[in-house]
Coordinates of C-alpha atoms and ligand atoms in Angstrom, one line a residue:
M3 CA 42.7 -94.8 18.9
D4 CA 44.9 -93.5 16.1
S5 CA 47.7 -95.9 15.0
A6 CA 49.9 -92.9 14.1
E7 CA 49.6 -91.7 17.7
V8 CA 50.6 -95.1 19.1
L9 CA 53.6 -95.3 16.8
A10 CA 54.7 -91.8 17.7
A11 CA 54.5 -92.7 21.4
L12 CA 56.5 -95.9 20.9
G13 CA 59.0 -94.0 18.7
A14 CA 59.4 -91.4 21.5
D15 CA 60.4 -94.0 24.1
L16 CA 62.5 -96.4 21.9
P17 CA 65.7 -96.1 19.9
P18 CA 64.9 -95.7 16.1
D19 CA 66.2 -99.2 15.2
A20 CA 64.1 -100.9 17.8
L21 CA 60.8 -99.9 16.2
I22 CA 60.0 -101.7 13.0
V23 CA 56.9 -101.1 10.8
D24 CA 58.1 -102.5 7.5
R25 CA 55.3 -105.0 6.6
D26 CA 57.7 -107.6 5.1
I27 CA 59.6 -107.7 8.4
T28 CA 56.6 -107.5 10.7
R29 CA 54.8 -110.2 8.8
S30 CA 57.8 -112.5 8.7
L31 CA 58.0 -112.4 12.5
S32 CA 54.3 -112.5 13.2
H33 CA 53.8 -116.2 13.5
D34 CA 55.2 -119.4 14.9
E35 CA 55.4 -122.9 13.4
A36 CA 51.8 -123.8 14.0
E37 CA 50.7 -123.6 10.3
W38 CA 47.1 -124.2 11.1
A39 CA 46.6 -121.3 13.6
P40 CA 45.3 -117.9 12.5
V41 CA 47.7 -115.0 12.3
G42 CA 46.8 -111.3 12.7
E43 CA 48.3 -108.2 11.1
P44 CA 50.5 -106.5 13.6
L45 CA 50.8 -102.7 13.8
A46 CA 54.5 -102.8 14.7
L47 CA 57.4 -104.9 15.9
V48 CA 59.6 -103.9 18.8
R49 CA 63.1 -105.5 18.7
A50 CA 64.2 -104.9 22.2
T51 CA 67.9 -104.8 23.2
S52 CA 67.2 -104.0 26.9
S53 CA 64.6 -104.8 29.6
D54 CA 63.8 -101.1 29.7
H55 CA 62.8 -101.2 26.0
V56 CA 60.3 -104.0 26.8
A57 CA 59.0 -102.1 29.8
A58 CA 58.7 -98.8 27.8
A59 CA 56.8 -100.6 24.9
V60 CA 54.4 -102.3 27.3
R61 CA 53.7 -99.0 29.1
V62 CA 52.8 -97.4 25.8
C63 CA 50.6 -100.3 24.8
A64 CA 48.9 -100.3 28.2
R65 CA 48.1 -96.6 27.8
F66 CA 46.5 -97.2 24.4
G67 CA 45.0 -100.6 25.1
I68 CA 47.1 -102.3 22.4
P69 CA 47.7 -106.1 22.5
V70 CA 51.3 -107.2 23.0
T71 CA 52.7 -110.5 21.9
A72 CA 56.1 -111.6 23.1
R73 CA 58.2 -113.6 20.6
G74 CA 61.3 -115.8 21.1
A75 CA 62.4 -117.7 18.1
G76 CA 58.9 -118.5 16.8
T77 CA 59.3 -122.3 17.0
G78 CA 56.1 -122.7 19.0
L79 CA 53.6 -125.2 17.7
S80 CA 50.3 -123.8 19.1
G81 CA 50.1 -120.2 17.6
G82 CA 51.1 -118.7 21.0
A83 CA 53.5 -116.2 19.3
N84 CA 51.1 -115.3 16.5
A85 CA 50.4 -111.6 16.1
I86 CA 47.0 -110.1 17.0
D87 CA 45.4 -107.6 14.6
G88 CA 46.7 -104.1 15.3
G89 CA 48.9 -105.4 18.1
V90 CA 52.6 -105.0 18.8
I91 CA 55.0 -107.9 18.7
I92 CA 57.9 -107.6 21.1
A93 CA 60.8 -109.7 19.8
L94 CA 63.3 -110.8 22.4
D95 CA 65.8 -112.4 20.1
R96 CA 68.4 -109.6 20.4
L97 CA 68.5 -110.0 24.2
D98 CA 70.8 -112.9 23.7
R99 CA 73.6 -112.7 26.2
I100 CA 74.5 -115.3 28.8
L101 CA 75.2 -113.0 31.7
K102 CA 76.7 -115.5 34.2
I103 CA 77.5 -119.1 34.8
D104 CA 78.0 -119.8 38.5
P105 CA 79.7 -123.2 39.0
L106 CA 79.5 -123.0 42.8
E107 CA 75.8 -122.3 43.1
R108 CA 75.2 -124.1 39.8
F109 CA 73.0 -121.6 38.0
A110 CA 73.1 -119.5 34.9
V111 CA 71.7 -116.0 34.5
V112 CA 70.6 -115.4 30.9
Q113 CA 68.7 -113.0 28.7
P114 CA 65.5 -114.5 27.2
G115 CA 66.7 -114.6 23.6
V116 CA 69.6 -117.0 24.4
I117 CA 69.2 -120.2 22.3
N118 CA 68.8 -123.4 24.3
D119 CA 71.8 -125.2 22.7
E120 CA 74.0 -122.1 23.2
L121 CA 73.3 -122.3 27.0
R122 CA 73.9 -126.0 27.0
A123 CA 77.3 -125.6 25.1
T124 CA 78.5 -122.8 27.4
A125 CA 77.5 -124.6 30.5
A126 CA 79.3 -127.8 29.2
E127 CA 82.6 -125.8 29.1
Q128 CA 82.4 -125.8 32.9
S129 CA 81.2 -129.4 33.1
L130 CA 77.7 -128.2 33.8
W131 CA 74.4 -129.1 32.2
Y132 CA 71.1 -127.4 31.5
P133 CA 68.8 -130.5 31.1
P134 CA 65.6 -129.2 29.4
D135 CA 66.2 -130.3 25.8
P136 CA 63.2 -129.6 23.5
A137 CA 63.8 -131.1 20.0
S138 CA 63.9 -127.5 18.9
S139 CA 67.0 -126.8 21.1
P140 CA 69.1 -125.6 18.1
W141 CA 66.6 -122.8 17.5
S142 CA 64.3 -122.1 20.4
T143 CA 65.0 -119.5 23.1
I144 CA 65.2 -119.9 26.9
G145 CA 62.5 -117.2 27.2
G146 CA 60.2 -119.1 24.9
N147 CA 61.1 -122.4 26.7
I148 CA 60.1 -120.9 30.0
A149 CA 56.9 -119.3 28.6
T150 CA 55.8 -122.7 27.3
N151 CA 57.3 -124.8 30.1
A152 CA 59.0 -126.8 27.4
G153 CA 59.7 -130.4 27.8
G154 CA 62.0 -132.5 25.7
V155 CA 63.9 -135.8 25.3
C156 CA 65.6 -136.1 28.7
C157 CA 62.5 -134.9 30.7
V158 CA 61.4 -138.5 31.4
K159 CA 64.2 -138.6 33.9
Y160 CA 65.2 -135.0 34.5
G161 CA 61.9 -133.1 34.5
V162 CA 60.7 -130.1 32.4
T163 CA 61.7 -126.4 32.2
K164 CA 59.8 -125.5 35.4
D165 CA 62.1 -127.7 37.5
Y166 CA 65.0 -125.5 36.5
V167 CA 63.7 -121.9 36.9
L168 CA 64.9 -120.2 40.0
A169 CA 64.3 -116.5 39.4
L170 CA 62.9 -114.3 36.7
E171 CA 62.9 -110.6 35.7
V172 CA 59.5 -109.8 34.2
V173 CA 57.7 -106.9 32.7
T174 CA 54.1 -106.9 34.0
G175 CA 51.0 -105.9 32.1
T176 CA 51.4 -102.4 33.5
G177 CA 55.0 -102.1 32.2
E178 CA 56.6 -102.5 35.6
L179 CA 59.9 -104.3 35.8
V180 CA 59.9 -106.9 38.7
R181 CA 62.1 -109.6 40.0
L182 CA 60.5 -112.9 41.1
G183 CA 62.0 -115.9 42.9
R184 CA 65.5 -116.2 44.3
M185 CA 69.0 -117.5 43.7
T186 CA 69.2 -119.9 46.6
A187 CA 68.7 -123.6 46.3
K188 CA 65.6 -123.5 48.5
G189 CA 63.1 -120.7 49.3
V190 CA 59.4 -120.5 50.1
A191 CA 59.0 -116.8 50.9
G192 CA 55.6 -115.8 49.4
Y193 CA 53.6 -117.3 46.6
D194 CA 55.4 -119.2 43.8
L195 CA 55.1 -116.4 41.2
V196 CA 57.9 -117.9 39.2
G197 CA 55.9 -121.1 38.9
L198 CA 52.9 -119.0 37.7
M199 CA 55.0 -117.3 35.0
V200 CA 56.4 -120.6 33.7
G201 CA 54.1 -121.9 31.0
S202 CA 52.0 -118.7 30.9
E203 CA 52.6 -118.2 27.2
G204 CA 53.2 -114.5 27.4
T205 CA 49.8 -113.8 29.0
L206 CA 51.0 -112.8 32.5
G207 CA 54.3 -111.1 31.9
I208 CA 57.3 -110.7 29.5
I209 CA 60.4 -112.5 30.7
T210 CA 63.5 -110.2 30.3
E211 CA 66.0 -112.3 32.3
A212 CA 66.1 -115.8 33.8
T213 CA 68.2 -117.6 36.4
V214 CA 68.1 -121.3 35.7
R215 CA 69.5 -124.3 37.6
L216 CA 72.4 -126.3 36.2
K217 CA 73.5 -129.9 37.0
P218 CA 76.8 -131.7 36.6
L219 CA 77.1 -133.3 33.2
P220 CA 75.6 -136.8 33.2
A221 CA 77.6 -139.9 32.4
A222 CA 77.8 -141.0 28.7
P223 CA 74.6 -142.9 27.9
R224 CA 74.0 -146.4 26.6
T225 CA 71.5 -146.6 23.8
V226 CA 69.0 -149.3 23.2
V227 CA 67.2 -149.5 19.9
G228 CA 64.1 -151.5 19.1
Y229 CA 62.2 -152.1 15.9
F230 CA 58.5 -152.8 16.0
S231 CA 55.9 -153.8 13.3
S232 CA 53.1 -152.0 15.2
I233 CA 52.9 -148.8 17.1
V234 CA 50.8 -150.4 19.8
D235 CA 53.5 -153.0 20.4
A236 CA 56.0 -150.2 20.8
G237 CA 53.6 -148.6 23.4
E238 CA 53.5 -151.9 25.2
A239 CA 57.3 -152.0 25.4
A240 CA 57.4 -148.4 26.8
R241 CA 54.9 -149.4 29.4
A242 CA 56.9 -152.5 30.3
V243 CA 60.0 -150.3 30.8
A244 CA 58.0 -148.2 33.4
R245 CA 56.6 -151.3 35.0
A246 CA 60.2 -152.7 35.4
G247 CA 61.0 -149.5 37.4
I248 CA 63.6 -148.4 34.9
I249 CA 64.0 -144.6 34.6
P250 CA 65.6 -144.0 31.2
S251 CA 67.3 -140.7 30.4
A252 CA 65.4 -140.8 27.1
L253 CA 62.6 -143.0 25.6
E254 CA 61.5 -141.8 22.2
L255 CA 59.3 -143.2 19.5
V256 CA 59.7 -142.3 15.9
D257 CA 57.8 -144.0 13.0
R258 CA 58.7 -144.8 9.5
H259 CA 56.9 -141.8 8.0
C260 CA 59.2 -139.5 10.0
L261 CA 62.4 -141.5 9.3
A262 CA 61.6 -141.5 5.5
A263 CA 60.9 -137.8 5.5
V264 CA 64.2 -137.1 7.3
D265 CA 66.1 -139.4 4.9
K266 CA 64.5 -137.7 1.9
W267 CA 65.5 -134.3 3.2
R268 CA 68.9 -134.9 4.7
N269 CA 70.0 -138.1 3.0
M270 CA 71.2 -139.6 6.3
G271 CA 71.3 -143.1 5.0
L272 CA 68.9 -144.3 7.6
S273 CA 68.3 -147.9 6.6
V274 CA 65.7 -148.7 9.1
E275 CA 63.3 -151.4 8.0
A276 CA 60.7 -151.1 10.7
D277 CA 57.3 -149.4 11.0
V278 CA 58.2 -148.0 14.4
V279 CA 61.5 -147.4 16.2
L280 CA 62.0 -147.0 20.0
L281 CA 65.1 -145.2 21.1
G282 CA 66.0 -145.6 24.8
R283 CA 68.9 -144.2 26.7
I284 CA 70.3 -145.1 30.2
D285 CA 72.8 -142.7 31.7
D286 CA 73.3 -144.5 35.1
P287 CA 77.1 -145.0 35.5
G288 CA 79.0 -148.3 35.7
E289 CA 77.5 -151.8 36.2
I290 CA 74.1 -150.4 37.2
G291 CA 73.8 -148.7 33.9
D292 CA 74.8 -151.8 32.0
D293 CA 72.2 -153.8 34.0
R294 CA 69.4 -151.3 33.3
A295 CA 70.2 -151.1 29.7
D296 CA 69.9 -155.0 29.5
Q297 CA 66.6 -154.8 31.4
M298 CA 65.3 -152.2 28.9
L299 CA 66.4 -154.4 26.0
A300 CA 64.4 -157.3 27.6
C301 CA 61.4 -155.0 27.9
F302 CA 61.6 -154.1 24.2
E303 CA 61.8 -157.8 23.4
A304 CA 58.9 -158.7 25.7
G305 CA 56.8 -155.9 24.1
G306 CA 57.1 -157.6 20.7
A307 CA 60.2 -156.0 19.1
T308 CA 61.0 -157.6 15.7
W309 CA 64.6 -156.6 16.4
A310 CA 66.3 -155.0 19.4
A311 CA 69.9 -154.4 20.5
R312 CA 72.1 -152.3 22.6
S313 CA 73.9 -150.0 20.2
S314 CA 77.6 -150.6 20.1
D315 CA 78.1 -147.6 17.8
E316 CA 77.4 -144.3 19.6
E317 CA 77.7 -142.4 16.3
E318 CA 74.9 -144.5 14.7
A319 CA 72.8 -144.1 17.8
E320 CA 73.3 -140.3 17.7
A321 CA 72.2 -140.3 14.0
L322 CA 68.9 -141.9 15.1
F323 CA 68.4 -139.3 17.8
A324 CA 69.3 -136.6 15.3
A325 CA 66.7 -138.0 12.9
R326 CA 64.2 -137.9 15.7
R327 CA 64.9 -134.2 16.3
L328 CA 64.7 -133.4 12.6
A329 CA 61.5 -135.3 12.0
Y330 CA 59.1 -132.3 12.5
P331 CA 60.8 -129.9 10.0
A332 CA 61.3 -132.8 7.6
L333 CA 57.6 -133.6 7.6
E334 CA 56.7 -130.0 7.2
R335 CA 58.3 -130.1 3.8
L336 CA 55.7 -132.7 2.7
G337 CA 52.7 -130.5 3.5
P338 CA 51.0 -128.5 6.3
V339 CA 51.4 -130.5 9.6
L340 CA 48.8 -130.2 12.4
T341 CA 50.7 -131.3 15.5
E342 CA 49.1 -133.0 18.4
D343 CA 50.7 -133.0 21.9
V344 CA 48.5 -135.0 24.1
C345 CA 49.9 -136.6 27.2
V346 CA 48.4 -139.7 28.9
P347 CA 49.3 -141.8 31.9
I348 CA 51.9 -144.3 30.9
A349 CA 49.5 -147.2 31.7
A350 CA 47.2 -145.8 28.9
V351 CA 49.8 -145.3 26.2
P352 CA 49.1 -148.5 24.2
D353 CA 45.4 -147.8 24.3
M354 CA 45.9 -144.2 23.2
L355 CA 48.1 -145.2 20.3
A356 CA 45.5 -147.7 19.2
R357 CA 42.8 -145.0 19.3
I358 CA 45.0 -142.7 17.2
E359 CA 45.4 -145.4 14.6
E360 CA 41.7 -146.0 14.5
I361 CA 40.9 -142.3 14.2
A362 CA 43.5 -142.0 11.3
K363 CA 41.9 -144.9 9.5
R364 CA 38.3 -143.7 10.0
H365 CA 39.1 -140.2 8.7
D366 CA 41.5 -141.4 6.0
I367 CA 44.2 -139.1 7.2
L368 CA 47.9 -139.7 7.2
I369 CA 49.1 -139.5 10.8
A370 CA 52.8 -139.8 11.4
S371 CA 54.0 -140.4 14.9
L372 CA 56.7 -139.0 17.2
A373 CA 56.5 -139.3 20.9
H374 CA 58.4 -138.7 24.1
I375 CA 56.8 -142.0 24.9
G376 CA 58.6 -142.5 28.2
D377 CA 56.4 -139.9 29.8
G378 CA 53.2 -140.6 27.7
N379 CA 53.6 -137.5 25.6
L380 CA 52.5 -138.3 22.1
H381 CA 52.9 -136.2 19.0
P382 CA 50.6 -137.6 16.3
L383 CA 51.3 -135.4 13.2
L384 CA 48.3 -134.9 11.0
I385 CA 49.4 -134.2 7.4
A386 CA 47.3 -132.9 4.6
E387 CA 48.6 -132.6 1.0
P388 CA 48.9 -128.9 0.2
G389 CA 45.6 -127.6 -1.4
D390 CA 43.6 -130.7 -0.3
T391 CA 40.9 -128.8 1.7
A392 CA 38.8 -132.0 2.2
A393 CA 41.8 -133.7 3.9
R394 CA 42.3 -130.5 5.9
D395 CA 38.8 -130.6 7.2
R396 CA 39.0 -134.3 8.1
A397 CA 42.3 -133.6 9.9
K398 CA 40.6 -130.9 12.0
I399 CA 37.9 -133.4 13.1
A400 CA 40.5 -136.1 13.8
F401 CA 42.5 -133.5 15.9
E402 CA 39.5 -132.9 18.2
E403 CA 38.8 -136.6 18.5
I404 CA 42.4 -137.3 19.6
L405 CA 41.9 -134.6 22.3
T406 CA 38.7 -136.3 23.4
A407 CA 40.4 -139.7 23.5
A408 CA 43.3 -138.4 25.7
L409 CA 40.8 -136.8 28.1
D410 CA 38.8 -140.0 28.3
L411 CA 42.0 -141.9 29.3
G412 CA 42.8 -139.4 32.1
G413 CA 45.3 -137.4 30.0
T414 CA 45.8 -133.8 29.1
V415 CA 45.3 -131.8 25.8
T416 CA 48.9 -130.5 25.9
G417 CA 52.0 -132.1 27.4
E418 CA 54.5 -129.4 26.4
H419 CA 53.6 -127.3 23.4
G420 CA 51.1 -125.1 25.3
V421 CA 47.5 -124.0 24.5
G422 CA 48.2 -121.0 22.3
L423 CA 45.4 -120.8 19.8
L424 CA 45.1 -124.4 18.8
K425 CA 44.1 -125.9 22.1
R426 CA 41.8 -123.3 23.5
G427 CA 38.7 -125.5 22.9
G428 CA 40.6 -128.5 24.4
L429 CA 41.5 -126.5 27.5
S430 CA 37.9 -125.5 28.1
R431 CA 37.0 -129.2 28.0
E432 CA 39.8 -130.2 30.3
L433 CA 39.3 -127.5 33.0
S434 CA 36.1 -126.9 35.0
P435 CA 34.4 -123.5 34.7
A436 CA 35.5 -122.7 38.2
V437 CA 39.1 -123.4 37.4
L438 CA 38.9 -121.3 34.2
E439 CA 37.5 -118.5 36.3
M440 CA 40.6 -118.8 38.5
H441 CA 42.8 -118.4 35.4
R442 CA 40.8 -115.2 34.5
A443 CA 41.2 -113.8 38.0
V444 CA 45.0 -114.3 37.9
K445 CA 45.3 -112.7 34.5
A446 CA 43.2 -109.7 35.6
A447 CA 45.5 -109.2 38.6
L448 CA 48.7 -109.3 36.7
D449 CA 47.5 -107.8 33.4
P450 CA 44.7 -105.3 34.4
H451 CA 44.5 -103.7 31.0
H452 CA 44.2 -107.1 29.4
I453 CA 46.9 -106.4 26.8
L454 CA 49.3 -109.4 27.3
N455 CA 48.7 -111.9 24.5
P456 CA 44.9 -111.6 24.9
G457 CA 42.9 -114.4 23.3
K458 CA 45.7 -117.0 23.8
I459 CA 45.2 -119.9 26.2
F460 CA 41.5 -119.0 27.0
Ligands
FAD2 C1 61.2 -129.0 15.3 C2 60.5 -128.6 16.5 C3 60.7 -129.4 17.6 C4 60.1 -129.1 18.9 N1 60.3 -129.9 19.9 C5 59.7 -129.6 21.1 C6 60.0 -130.4 22.3 O1 60.6 -131.5 22.2 N2 59.5 -130.0 23.4 C7 58.7 -128.9 23.6 O2 58.3 -128.5 24.7 N3 58.5 -128.1 22.5 C8 59.0 -128.4 21.3 N4 58.7 -127.6 20.2 C9 57.9 -126.4 20.4 C10 58.7 -125.1 20.6 O3 60.0 -125.2 20.2 C11 58.7 -124.8 22.1 O4 57.4 -124.4 22.5 C12 59.7 -123.6 22.5 O5 59.7 -123.6 23.9 C13 59.3 -122.3 21.9 O6 60.4 -121.4 22.1 P1 60.5 -120.1 21.1 O7 61.7 -119.4 21.6 O8 60.5 -120.5 19.7 O9 59.2 -119.3 21.5 P2 58.0 -118.7 20.6 O10 57.5 -119.7 19.7 O11 58.6 -117.4 20.0 O12 57.0 -118.3 21.7 C14 56.3 -119.4 22.4 C15 55.3 -118.7 23.4 O13 56.1 -118.1 24.4 C16 55.8 -116.7 24.5 N5 57.1 -116.1 24.7 C17 58.2 -116.2 24.0 N6 59.2 -115.5 24.6 C18 58.7 -115.0 25.7 C19 59.2 -114.1 26.8 N7 60.5 -113.7 26.8 N8 58.4 -113.8 27.8 C20 57.1 -114.1 27.8 N9 56.6 -114.9 26.8 C21 57.4 -115.3 25.8 C22 55.2 -116.4 23.2 O14 54.3 -115.3 23.3 C23 54.4 -117.6 22.9 O15 53.2 -117.7 23.6 C24 59.3 -127.9 19.0 C25 59.1 -127.1 17.8 C26 59.7 -127.5 16.6 C27 59.6 -126.5 15.5

């Protein structure tokens, strides 16, 4: 196959400004935030401004057998959006319009490049709420969130992205434009192909429009903050919250490495003198909410908090949540970060945290910790000084050992970031050969030319 021929075919079917071959631009948009994942050299970038552009580009790629990688905002943490050598990247960031907010049916119709926070802000103007809130919500796109089945801070109570996707417009691996799902509150006609697309990381189709459920805005939350001198104690407290039957609207863990990195970067005046902080939120209204917040406080104290309180200052509480959201980019400034994303049953959280500590010590690796701890989704962040190749090698071994520990405890290798390139080995350990074969069969049916993000996931 001749690259010039492919480019000519793409150029014939796309407007001139949609096809980009300038190496500086293609390279800058050829990777996500997973610094440790390999990146290929793309042949071209298609910056689509319509579903038809996406379909036309995929048809050309299918004809020539060229790999296609969809890209949202590139905030992924698994290498899913990384370019494949000689492939075409289809960037969806210019498909960025909110097409409809329907307050009666409570849904929004959006193009895939809409930024999560923009949808949330627009829905809020009509007292509506789009719950899935990855910490990347100021940057990541709805298309990327759907393709990774993104989780987030409020998912412990409100579920993950898949719980909100009603219908999709998708370009298949043959370049056909299809509509999946429906706009009604219920519907079971046919296989759940929307569910199959959610979390498929660009390997089964390219999402060009999405209809997502909205909810009424929740009541203002109460925040409970707890300081702990050990991460395992904080895990015990989180488990105690679940045992008490409390369903918080957020239960996040952030350690002192993360807080110090944020303070250094943004100078937020975070004067937290604790090794680990738990941030809990309760959004049940009225007296019930007050009672549950008190119960959560009691669980923090019973779990060994050195200090815990219901926050009386919502601004201060919001600053701590903001610090939690900024922790990842803040740590990235200190050196390449290898992000883990294991998820374990809530009963196993303290044990898993203890194993991560032991692994860090044994391999002499700095592991900072963030977690959506309320649902057992832990983000140990392995950091190597820039240029320290020995530390990098030790971190890679520690990364695999953390996956093994999570699987031993009945967990999964990825709770929300996806498999991409970094977790392919982990996935093959988690799934049986028969189940991996089912994955291959599904891919072959929807992507018969094997061009949609090949080599990602499995
Ligand atoms: C600071 C920070 C915080 C984060 N916090 C969270 C968090 O709390 N929860 C969480 O789940 N993740 C989190 N992430 C990871 C990341 O933001 C999510 O995976 C997000 O959903 C990716 O969206 P994106 O638009 O950046 O997609 P990209 O990174 O561009 O792409 C992600 C994957 O989706 C595919 N894709 C993108 N758009 C489409 C489309 N239209 N059709 C088909 N496939 C597509 C890509 O090929 C790739 O496989 C965080 C990342 C950062 C940097």
